[in-house]
Amino acid sequence: MRLGVLDVGSNTVHLLVVDAYRGAHPTPMTSEKTVLRLSERIDASGTLSGSAVEELTSSVEAARKSALELGCAELVGFATSAIRRADNATAVLERVRERTGVELRVLSGVDEARLTFLAARRWYGWSAGNLLVLDIGGGSLEMALGVDEQPDTAVSLPLGAGHVARVWSAEDPPRRAEVERLREWIDDQLAETARRFREFDTPDKVVATSKTFRSLARLSGAAAASAGPRVRRTLTSEALNQLLAFVTRISTADLASLDGVSRARAHQLAGGGLVAEGVLRALGLSEVEICPWALREGVILRRLDRADVADGPEDGLSAPSIIAGDDTG
């Protein structure tokens, strides 16, 4: 069947349309993004602004119409950290549902970690052994480790690239002392989680997903997206350290001119890079491999795995919106 997945994240509203059925490789057909930066539009009282809610509603409605026009049988919508931390999240979700008919399911951080882990496990298979998956999003950092399709441990920390950019009060470009203070703060935030992860067996394979890690790998010499998803891409701690020595010394405007860095995320790159550096340092890792599948693919795979999605899944997903035709998956 043709399935639409709508991801309401900290930076973008992203519609991914795939042709998929259980037991097959989901084939991407089209992808549409709208940059809203929702996480930056939560005010001091913790409320998502009225203008942001209206833009979100319009974006969801546009995505619903696109999914319908593209022949999607279902549209599975979910929201992550920006909506999670908004005090008016319930009202926002109700507004979206009333205006568009799309019910967005809010995933917890641990749900995100588990679903991203599932995607990576399916991409690499059982031969990957004990798998460690790292994901730096806009609002949070997810980490998961295990030998099965459900990780043995999964955590989410408020160390997303966008979140760090907001809480890091620094000049543009930042001064060296500001960079070092952020490094120390990241180390403190990671210390307890890193200790817990070190109690498990050493991972056989370490992978990283999503935009921040992909951008860092690209800037460190990995193949461009045009080379296709099956080209092996890695990011070493040595290359990352060299890259950070450069990106923490230039302005946001100059960062936006670099190949592989979008203008919408340029202001998050240094903070996200320092989080990546901190995770590798805390866990004693010298290299990560970039996995082309992440949360959206995990949502798709979990949907396809379930003959009856309404059976009360453990990962925050439930029955998707039927927007056209019958469910043939």
mmCIF file of C-alpha atoms in Angstrom:
data_model
loop_
_atom_site.group_PDB
_atom_site.id
_atom_site.type_symbol
_atom_site.label_atom_id
_atom_site.label_comp_id
_atom_site.label_asym_id
_atom_site.label_seq_id
_atom_site.Cartn_x
_atom_site.Cartn_y
_atom_site.Cartn_z
ATOM 1 C CA MET A 1 0.000 0.000 0.000
ATOM 2 C CA ARG A 2 0.973 3.633 -0.244
ATOM 3 C CA LEU A 3 1.557 5.111 3.203
ATOM 4 C CA GLY A 4 2.130 8.685 4.269
ATOM 5 C CA VAL A 5 4.080 9.483 7.421
ATOM 6 C CA LEU A 6 3.829 13.006 8.824
ATOM 7 C CA ASP A 7 6.593 13.971 11.249
ATOM 8 C CA VAL A 8 5.991 17.163 13.245
ATOM 9 C CA GLY A 9 9.448 17.847 14.620
ATOM 10 C CA SER A 10 11.304 20.670 16.301
ATOM 11 C CA ASN A 11 12.406 22.221 13.005
ATOM 12 C CA THR A 12 10.173 20.923 10.237
ATOM 13 C CA VAL A 13 6.866 19.346 9.336
ATOM 14 C CA HIS A 14 7.962 16.504 7.072
ATOM 15 C CA LEU A 15 5.721 14.313 4.936
ATOM 16 C CA LEU A 16 7.285 11.098 3.648
ATOM 17 C CA VAL A 17 5.291 8.956 1.210
ATOM 18 C CA VAL A 18 6.351 5.356 0.672
ATOM 19 C CA ASP A 19 5.104 2.285 -1.124
ATOM 20 C CA ALA A 20 5.333 -0.516 1.384
ATOM 21 C CA TYR A 21 3.916 -3.780 2.591
ATOM 22 C CA ARG A 22 4.858 -6.154 5.355
ATOM 23 C CA GLY A 23 8.109 -7.980 4.731
ATOM 24 C CA ALA A 24 9.255 -5.636 1.951
ATOM 25 C CA HIS A 25 11.681 -2.757 1.802
ATOM 26 C CA PRO A 26 9.703 0.549 2.026
ATOM 27 C CA THR A 27 10.256 2.466 -1.209
ATOM 28 C CA PRO A 28 10.297 6.271 -0.827
ATOM 29 C CA MET A 29 8.122 7.977 -3.418
ATOM 30 C CA THR A 30 8.216 11.619 -2.395
ATOM 31 C CA SER A 31 9.134 13.880 0.499
ATOM 32 C CA GLU A 32 7.854 17.344 1.408
ATOM 33 C CA LYS A 33 9.118 19.646 4.154
ATOM 34 C CA THR A 34 7.934 22.881 5.703
ATOM 35 C CA VAL A 35 10.300 24.713 8.047
ATOM 36 C CA LEU A 36 8.416 25.986 11.114
ATOM 37 C CA ARG A 37 11.029 25.858 13.917
ATOM 38 C CA LEU A 38 8.344 25.076 16.470
ATOM 39 C CA SER A 39 10.841 24.574 19.277
ATOM 40 C CA GLU A 40 11.988 28.165 18.909
ATOM 41 C CA ARG A 41 8.423 29.472 19.065
ATOM 42 C CA ILE A 42 7.582 28.307 22.561
ATOM 43 C CA ASP A 43 7.499 31.430 24.728
ATOM 44 C CA ALA A 44 8.826 31.986 28.246
ATOM 45 C CA SER A 45 5.571 30.677 29.732
ATOM 46 C CA GLY A 46 5.998 27.374 27.861
ATOM 47 C CA THR A 47 3.229 28.043 25.345
ATOM 48 C CA LEU A 48 3.469 27.479 21.604
ATOM 49 C CA SER A 49 2.536 30.798 20.019
ATOM 50 C CA GLY A 50 -0.769 31.363 18.244
ATOM 51 C CA SER A 51 0.934 32.101 14.934
ATOM 52 C CA ALA A 52 2.941 28.881 15.211
ATOM 53 C CA VAL A 53 -0.238 26.895 15.858
ATOM 54 C CA GLU A 54 -1.884 28.401 12.791
ATOM 55 C CA GLU A 55 1.139 27.670 10.613
ATOM 56 C CA LEU A 56 1.311 24.137 11.976
ATOM 57 C CA THR A 57 -2.360 23.584 11.222
ATOM 58 C CA SER A 58 -1.952 24.901 7.684
ATOM 59 C CA SER A 59 1.120 22.710 7.130
ATOM 60 C CA VAL A 60 -0.658 19.588 8.363
ATOM 61 C CA GLU A 61 -3.642 20.342 6.138
ATOM 62 C CA ALA A 62 -1.345 20.842 3.130
ATOM 63 C CA ALA A 63 0.394 17.542 3.901
ATOM 64 C CA ARG A 64 -2.956 15.762 4.214
ATOM 65 C CA LYS A 65 -4.022 17.067 0.812
ATOM 66 C CA SER A 66 -0.706 16.026 -0.734
ATOM 67 C CA ALA A 67 -0.999 12.546 0.744
ATOM 68 C CA LEU A 68 -4.522 12.231 -0.636
ATOM 69 C CA GLU A 69 -3.477 13.446 -4.091
ATOM 70 C CA LEU A 70 -0.571 11.004 -4.091
ATOM 71 C CA GLY A 71 -2.885 8.075 -3.393
ATOM 72 C CA CYS A 72 -1.963 7.308 0.210
ATOM 73 C CA ALA A 73 -4.282 4.825 1.891
ATOM 74 C CA GLU A 74 -3.246 6.034 5.327
ATOM 75 C CA LEU A 75 -1.548 8.998 6.920
ATOM 76 C CA VAL A 76 0.292 8.294 10.164
ATOM 77 C CA GLY A 77 1.015 11.533 11.996
ATOM 78 C CA PHE A 78 3.256 11.959 15.013
ATOM 79 C CA ALA A 79 4.900 14.769 16.951
ATOM 80 C CA THR A 80 8.122 14.823 18.930
ATOM 81 C CA SER A 81 9.968 17.046 21.392
ATOM 82 C CA ALA A 82 8.652 20.511 20.445
ATOM 83 C CA ILE A 83 5.031 19.502 21.000
ATOM 84 C CA ARG A 84 5.983 17.367 24.024
ATOM 85 C CA ARG A 85 7.365 20.327 25.907
ATOM 86 C CA ALA A 86 4.666 22.858 24.985
ATOM 87 C CA ASP A 87 2.312 23.460 27.932
ATOM 88 C CA ASN A 88 -0.585 23.938 25.532
ATOM 89 C CA ALA A 89 0.148 20.724 23.603
ATOM 90 C CA THR A 90 -3.317 19.251 24.237
ATOM 91 C CA ALA A 91 -5.051 22.331 22.861
ATOM 92 C CA VAL A 92 -2.678 22.457 19.887
ATOM 93 C CA LEU A 93 -3.320 18.835 18.971
ATOM 94 C CA GLU A 94 -7.067 19.311 19.294
ATOM 95 C CA ARG A 95 -6.916 22.388 17.068
ATOM 96 C CA VAL A 96 -5.031 20.444 14.410
ATOM 97 C CA ARG A 97 -7.453 17.529 14.600
ATOM 98 C CA GLU A 98 -10.541 19.734 14.343
ATOM 99 C CA ARG A 99 -9.195 21.702 11.377
ATOM 100 C CA THR A 100 -7.541 18.901 9.411
ATOM 101 C CA GLY A 101 -8.929 15.577 10.606
ATOM 102 C CA VAL A 102 -5.350 14.413 11.277
ATOM 103 C CA GLU A 103 -4.684 13.073 14.755
ATOM 104 C CA LEU A 104 -1.055 13.597 15.712
ATOM 105 C CA ARG A 105 0.295 11.112 18.246
ATOM 106 C CA VAL A 106 2.898 12.524 20.611
ATOM 107 C CA LEU A 107 5.841 10.158 20.961
ATOM 108 C CA SER A 108 7.815 10.128 24.172
ATOM 109 C CA GLY A 109 11.574 10.448 23.939
ATOM 110 C CA VAL A 110 11.961 6.760 24.762
ATOM 111 C CA ASP A 111 9.442 5.917 22.019
ATOM 112 C CA GLU A 112 11.620 7.869 19.599
ATOM 113 C CA ALA A 113 14.726 5.997 20.714
ATOM 114 C CA ARG A 114 13.039 2.597 20.338
ATOM 115 C CA LEU A 115 11.569 3.295 16.917
ATOM 116 C CA THR A 116 14.834 4.730 15.606
ATOM 117 C CA PHE A 117 16.619 1.669 16.959
ATOM 118 C CA LEU A 118 14.152 -0.572 15.108
ATOM 119 C CA ALA A 119 14.889 1.237 11.855
ATOM 120 C CA ALA A 120 18.644 0.853 12.298
ATOM 121 C CA ARG A 121 18.314 -2.811 13.276
ATOM 122 C CA ARG A 122 16.299 -3.549 10.133
ATOM 123 C CA TRP A 123 18.777 -1.654 7.967
ATOM 124 C CA TYR A 124 21.851 -3.486 9.270
ATOM 125 C CA GLY A 125 20.262 -6.807 10.222
ATOM 126 C CA TRP A 126 21.167 -9.315 12.879
ATOM 127 C CA SER A 127 24.795 -9.429 11.768
ATOM 128 C CA ALA A 128 25.289 -6.038 13.439
ATOM 129 C CA GLY A 129 25.184 -7.828 16.791
ATOM 130 C CA ASN A 130 24.995 -5.612 19.849
ATOM 131 C CA LEU A 131 23.910 -2.362 18.220
ATOM 132 C CA LEU A 132 24.284 1.162 19.620
ATOM 133 C CA VAL A 133 22.168 3.851 17.938
ATOM 134 C CA LEU A 134 22.630 7.599 18.465
ATOM 135 C CA ASP A 135 20.248 10.258 17.178
ATOM 136 C CA ILE A 136 20.618 14.020 17.665
ATOM 137 C CA GLY A 137 17.345 15.691 16.759
ATOM 138 C CA GLY A 138 16.268 19.275 17.064
ATOM 139 C CA GLY A 139 15.041 19.014 20.641
ATOM 140 C CA SER A 140 16.521 15.850 22.080
ATOM 141 C CA LEU A 141 19.262 13.240 21.928
ATOM 142 C CA GLU A 142 18.180 9.605 21.753
ATOM 143 C CA MET A 143 20.422 6.655 22.598
ATOM 144 C CA ALA A 144 19.545 2.961 22.418
ATOM 145 C CA LEU A 145 21.533 -0.260 22.750
ATOM 146 C CA GLY A 146 20.649 -3.919 22.305
ATOM 147 C CA VAL A 147 20.902 -7.193 20.428
ATOM 148 C CA ASP A 148 17.243 -7.585 19.464
ATOM 149 C CA GLU A 149 14.670 -5.382 17.684
ATOM 150 C CA GLN A 150 13.704 -3.872 21.016
ATOM 151 C CA PRO A 151 16.740 -2.309 22.699
ATOM 152 C CA ASP A 152 17.949 -3.419 26.106
ATOM 153 C CA THR A 153 18.119 0.225 27.141
ATOM 154 C CA ALA A 154 16.831 3.426 25.555
ATOM 155 C CA VAL A 155 17.007 7.012 26.779
ATOM 156 C CA SER A 156 16.186 10.519 25.621
ATOM 157 C CA LEU A 157 17.994 13.613 26.879
ATOM 158 C CA PRO A 158 17.253 17.321 26.210
ATOM 159 C CA LEU A 159 20.414 17.681 24.135
ATOM 160 C CA GLY A 160 19.035 18.264 20.663
ATOM 161 C CA ALA A 161 20.929 20.605 18.361
ATOM 162 C CA GLY A 162 18.191 23.217 18.404
ATOM 163 C CA HIS A 163 17.694 23.032 22.159
ATOM 164 C CA VAL A 164 21.404 23.459 22.812
ATOM 165 C CA ALA A 165 21.524 26.408 20.414
ATOM 166 C CA ARG A 166 18.731 28.088 22.402
ATOM 167 C CA VAL A 167 20.200 27.576 25.868
ATOM 168 C CA TRP A 168 23.773 28.354 24.820
ATOM 169 C CA SER A 169 24.230 32.081 25.249
ATOM 170 C CA ALA A 170 27.187 32.775 22.998
ATOM 171 C CA GLU A 171 28.485 35.317 20.555
ATOM 172 C CA ASP A 172 28.458 34.664 16.812
ATOM 173 C CA PRO A 173 30.964 33.165 16.310
ATOM 174 C CA PRO A 174 31.385 31.936 19.885
ATOM 175 C CA ARG A 175 34.432 32.756 21.960
ATOM 176 C CA ARG A 176 36.707 29.875 22.946
ATOM 177 C CA ALA A 177 35.696 30.183 26.597
ATOM 178 C CA GLU A 178 32.025 29.872 25.613
ATOM 179 C CA VAL A 179 32.758 26.712 23.655
ATOM 180 C CA GLU A 180 34.610 25.181 26.598
ATOM 181 C CA ARG A 181 31.782 26.031 28.997
ATOM 182 C CA LEU A 182 29.307 24.293 26.698
ATOM 183 C CA ARG A 183 31.564 21.234 26.471
ATOM 184 C CA GLU A 184 31.657 21.018 30.260
ATOM 185 C CA TRP A 185 27.874 21.384 30.506
ATOM 186 C CA ILE A 186 27.307 18.649 27.900
ATOM 187 C CA ASP A 187 29.691 16.341 29.757
ATOM 188 C CA ASP A 188 27.717 16.896 32.963
ATOM 189 C CA GLN A 189 24.413 16.178 31.183
ATOM 190 C CA LEU A 190 25.760 12.941 29.694
ATOM 191 C CA ALA A 191 27.671 11.568 32.675
ATOM 192 C CA GLU A 192 24.979 9.443 34.329
ATOM 193 C CA THR A 193 23.572 8.062 31.058
ATOM 194 C CA ALA A 194 27.055 7.199 29.809
ATOM 195 C CA ARG A 195 27.734 5.350 33.056
ATOM 196 C CA ARG A 196 24.549 3.308 32.586
ATOM 197 C CA PHE A 197 25.407 2.433 28.978
ATOM 198 C CA ARG A 198 28.910 1.318 29.943
ATOM 199 C CA GLU A 199 27.344 -1.298 32.231
ATOM 200 C CA PHE A 200 26.134 -3.199 29.150
ATOM 201 C CA ASP A 201 28.271 -5.272 26.794
ATOM 202 C CA THR A 202 30.476 -3.329 24.407
ATOM 203 C CA PRO A 203 28.567 -2.643 21.163
ATOM 204 C CA ASP A 204 29.597 -4.551 18.062
ATOM 205 C CA LYS A 205 28.407 -1.732 15.821
ATOM 206 C CA VAL A 206 27.775 1.964 16.501
ATOM 207 C CA VAL A 207 25.559 3.970 14.181
ATOM 208 C CA ALA A 208 24.179 7.500 14.128
ATOM 209 C CA THR A 209 21.107 8.837 12.359
ATOM 210 C CA SER A 210 19.321 12.016 11.297
ATOM 211 C CA LYS A 211 20.234 15.463 10.061
ATOM 212 C CA THR A 212 22.881 16.618 12.548
ATOM 213 C CA PHE A 213 25.062 13.534 12.201
ATOM 214 C CA ARG A 214 24.559 13.468 8.419
ATOM 215 C CA SER A 215 25.657 17.096 8.124
ATOM 216 C CA LEU A 216 28.700 16.543 10.322
ATOM 217 C CA ALA A 217 29.697 13.481 8.301
ATOM 218 C CA ARG A 218 29.228 15.346 5.015
ATOM 219 C CA LEU A 219 31.381 18.244 6.208
ATOM 220 C CA SER A 220 34.012 15.714 7.272
ATOM 221 C CA GLY A 221 34.217 14.237 3.771
ATOM 222 C CA ALA A 222 31.426 11.645 3.577
ATOM 223 C CA ALA A 223 29.639 11.134 0.268
ATOM 224 C CA ALA A 224 26.838 13.527 -0.679
ATOM 225 C CA ALA A 225 23.202 12.432 -0.527
ATOM 226 C CA SER A 226 23.195 12.185 -4.327
ATOM 227 C CA ALA A 227 25.462 9.118 -4.058
ATOM 228 C CA GLY A 228 22.508 7.171 -2.656
ATOM 229 C CA PRO A 229 21.640 5.650 0.722
ATOM 230 C CA ARG A 230 23.750 2.503 0.375
ATOM 231 C CA VAL A 231 27.104 4.259 0.201
ATOM 232 C CA ARG A 232 28.908 3.715 3.488
ATOM 233 C CA ARG A 233 29.368 6.971 5.400
ATOM 234 C CA THR A 234 31.247 7.356 8.660
ATOM 235 C CA LEU A 235 32.198 10.055 11.120
ATOM 236 C CA THR A 236 35.347 9.591 13.189
ATOM 237 C CA SER A 237 36.069 11.363 16.458
ATOM 238 C CA GLU A 238 39.295 12.714 14.952
ATOM 239 C CA ALA A 239 37.482 14.200 11.940
ATOM 240 C CA LEU A 240 34.772 15.619 14.197
ATOM 241 C CA ASN A 241 37.313 17.307 16.451
ATOM 242 C CA GLN A 242 38.984 18.898 13.437
ATOM 243 C CA LEU A 243 35.640 20.015 12.054
ATOM 244 C CA LEU A 244 34.594 21.586 15.355
ATOM 245 C CA ALA A 245 37.829 23.535 15.520
ATOM 246 C CA PHE A 246 36.654 25.150 12.284
ATOM 247 C CA VAL A 247 32.874 25.537 12.698
ATOM 248 C CA THR A 248 33.124 27.030 16.196
ATOM 249 C CA ARG A 249 35.267 29.844 14.817
ATOM 250 C CA ILE A 250 33.063 31.073 11.977
ATOM 251 C CA SER A 251 29.728 32.876 11.896
ATOM 252 C CA THR A 252 26.303 31.349 11.320
ATOM 253 C CA ALA A 253 26.107 33.116 7.963
ATOM 254 C CA ASP A 254 29.358 31.487 6.860
ATOM 255 C CA LEU A 255 28.200 28.084 8.136
ATOM 256 C CA ALA A 256 25.070 28.375 6.000
ATOM 257 C CA SER A 257 27.260 28.652 2.902
ATOM 258 C CA LEU A 258 28.913 25.268 3.484
ATOM 259 C CA ASP A 259 27.936 22.262 1.379
ATOM 260 C CA GLY A 260 25.562 20.036 3.332
ATOM 261 C CA VAL A 261 24.394 22.731 5.762
ATOM 262 C CA SER A 262 20.898 24.155 5.326
ATOM 263 C CA ARG A 263 20.293 27.810 6.114
ATOM 264 C CA ALA A 264 17.482 26.822 8.479
ATOM 265 C CA ARG A 265 19.820 24.710 10.639
ATOM 266 C CA ALA A 266 23.130 26.544 10.348
ATOM 267 C CA HIS A 267 22.719 28.167 13.772
ATOM 268 C CA GLN A 268 22.372 24.684 15.327
ATOM 269 C CA LEU A 269 25.444 23.086 13.773
ATOM 270 C CA ALA A 270 28.081 24.019 16.342
ATOM 271 C CA GLY A 271 25.901 23.039 19.297
ATOM 272 C CA GLY A 272 24.862 19.781 17.648
ATOM 273 C CA GLY A 273 28.470 19.029 16.785
ATOM 274 C CA LEU A 274 29.546 19.580 20.379
ATOM 275 C CA VAL A 275 26.816 17.192 21.549
ATOM 276 C CA ALA A 276 28.038 14.577 19.057
ATOM 277 C CA GLU A 277 31.594 15.100 20.277
ATOM 278 C CA GLY A 278 30.437 14.786 23.885
ATOM 279 C CA VAL A 279 28.599 11.513 23.269
ATOM 280 C CA LEU A 280 31.580 9.957 21.498
ATOM 281 C CA ARG A 281 33.865 11.110 24.281
ATOM 282 C CA ALA A 282 31.562 9.920 27.076
ATOM 283 C CA LEU A 283 31.208 6.450 25.557
ATOM 284 C CA GLY A 284 34.813 6.139 24.376
ATOM 285 C CA LEU A 285 33.849 5.844 20.698
ATOM 286 C CA SER A 286 36.261 6.505 17.836
ATOM 287 C CA GLU A 287 33.801 6.187 14.940
ATOM 288 C CA VAL A 288 30.119 6.011 14.058
ATOM 289 C CA GLU A 289 28.520 4.839 10.834
ATOM 290 C CA ILE A 290 25.721 6.956 9.407
ATOM 291 C CA CYS A 291 22.463 5.017 9.053
ATOM 292 C CA PRO A 292 20.113 6.299 6.316
ATOM 293 C CA TRP A 293 17.018 5.126 8.211
ATOM 294 C CA ALA A 294 15.772 6.860 11.336
ATOM 295 C CA LEU A 295 12.551 7.637 13.208
ATOM 296 C CA ARG A 296 10.191 7.993 10.231
ATOM 297 C CA GLU A 297 11.306 4.640 8.840
ATOM 298 C CA GLY A 298 10.885 3.114 12.304
ATOM 299 C CA VAL A 299 7.287 4.360 12.397
ATOM 300 C CA ILE A 300 6.649 2.855 8.956
ATOM 301 C CA LEU A 301 8.165 -0.482 9.900
ATOM 302 C CA ARG A 302 6.220 -0.678 13.154
ATOM 303 C CA ARG A 303 3.000 0.101 11.285
ATOM 304 C CA LEU A 304 3.692 -2.646 8.752
ATOM 305 C CA ASP A 305 4.553 -5.125 11.483
ATOM 306 C CA ARG A 306 1.111 -4.875 13.017
ATOM 307 C CA ALA A 307 -1.887 -6.469 11.365
ATOM 308 C CA ASP A 308 -4.065 -4.576 13.853
ATOM 309 C CA VAL A 309 -2.441 -1.280 14.834
ATOM 310 C CA ALA A 310 -5.166 -0.585 17.384
ATOM 311 C CA ASP A 311 -4.008 -3.419 19.660
ATOM 312 C CA GLY A 312 -2.400 -0.941 22.045
ATOM 313 C CA PRO A 313 1.246 -0.758 20.939
ATOM 314 C CA GLU A 314 3.892 0.084 23.472
ATOM 315 C CA ASP A 315 5.563 2.845 21.476
ATOM 316 C CA GLY A 316 2.954 5.602 21.479
ATOM 317 C CA LEU A 317 1.525 4.794 18.045
ATOM 318 C CA SER A 318 -2.070 3.785 17.504
ATOM 319 C CA ALA A 319 -4.543 3.590 14.662
ATOM 320 C CA PRO A 320 -3.525 5.927 11.805
ATOM 321 C CA SER A 321 -5.874 8.211 9.929
ATOM 322 C CA ILE A 322 -7.529 6.512 6.968
ATOM 323 C CA ILE A 323 -7.538 9.186 4.295
ATOM 324 C CA ALA A 324 -8.295 7.291 1.093
ATOM 325 C CA GLY A 325 -9.351 3.768 0.181
ATOM 326 C CA ASP A 326 -9.038 0.708 2.396
ATOM 327 C CA ASP A 327 -6.157 -0.549 4.463
ATOM 328 C CA THR A 328 -4.580 -3.286 2.355
ATOM 329 C CA GLY A 329 -1.364 -3.618 4.362
#
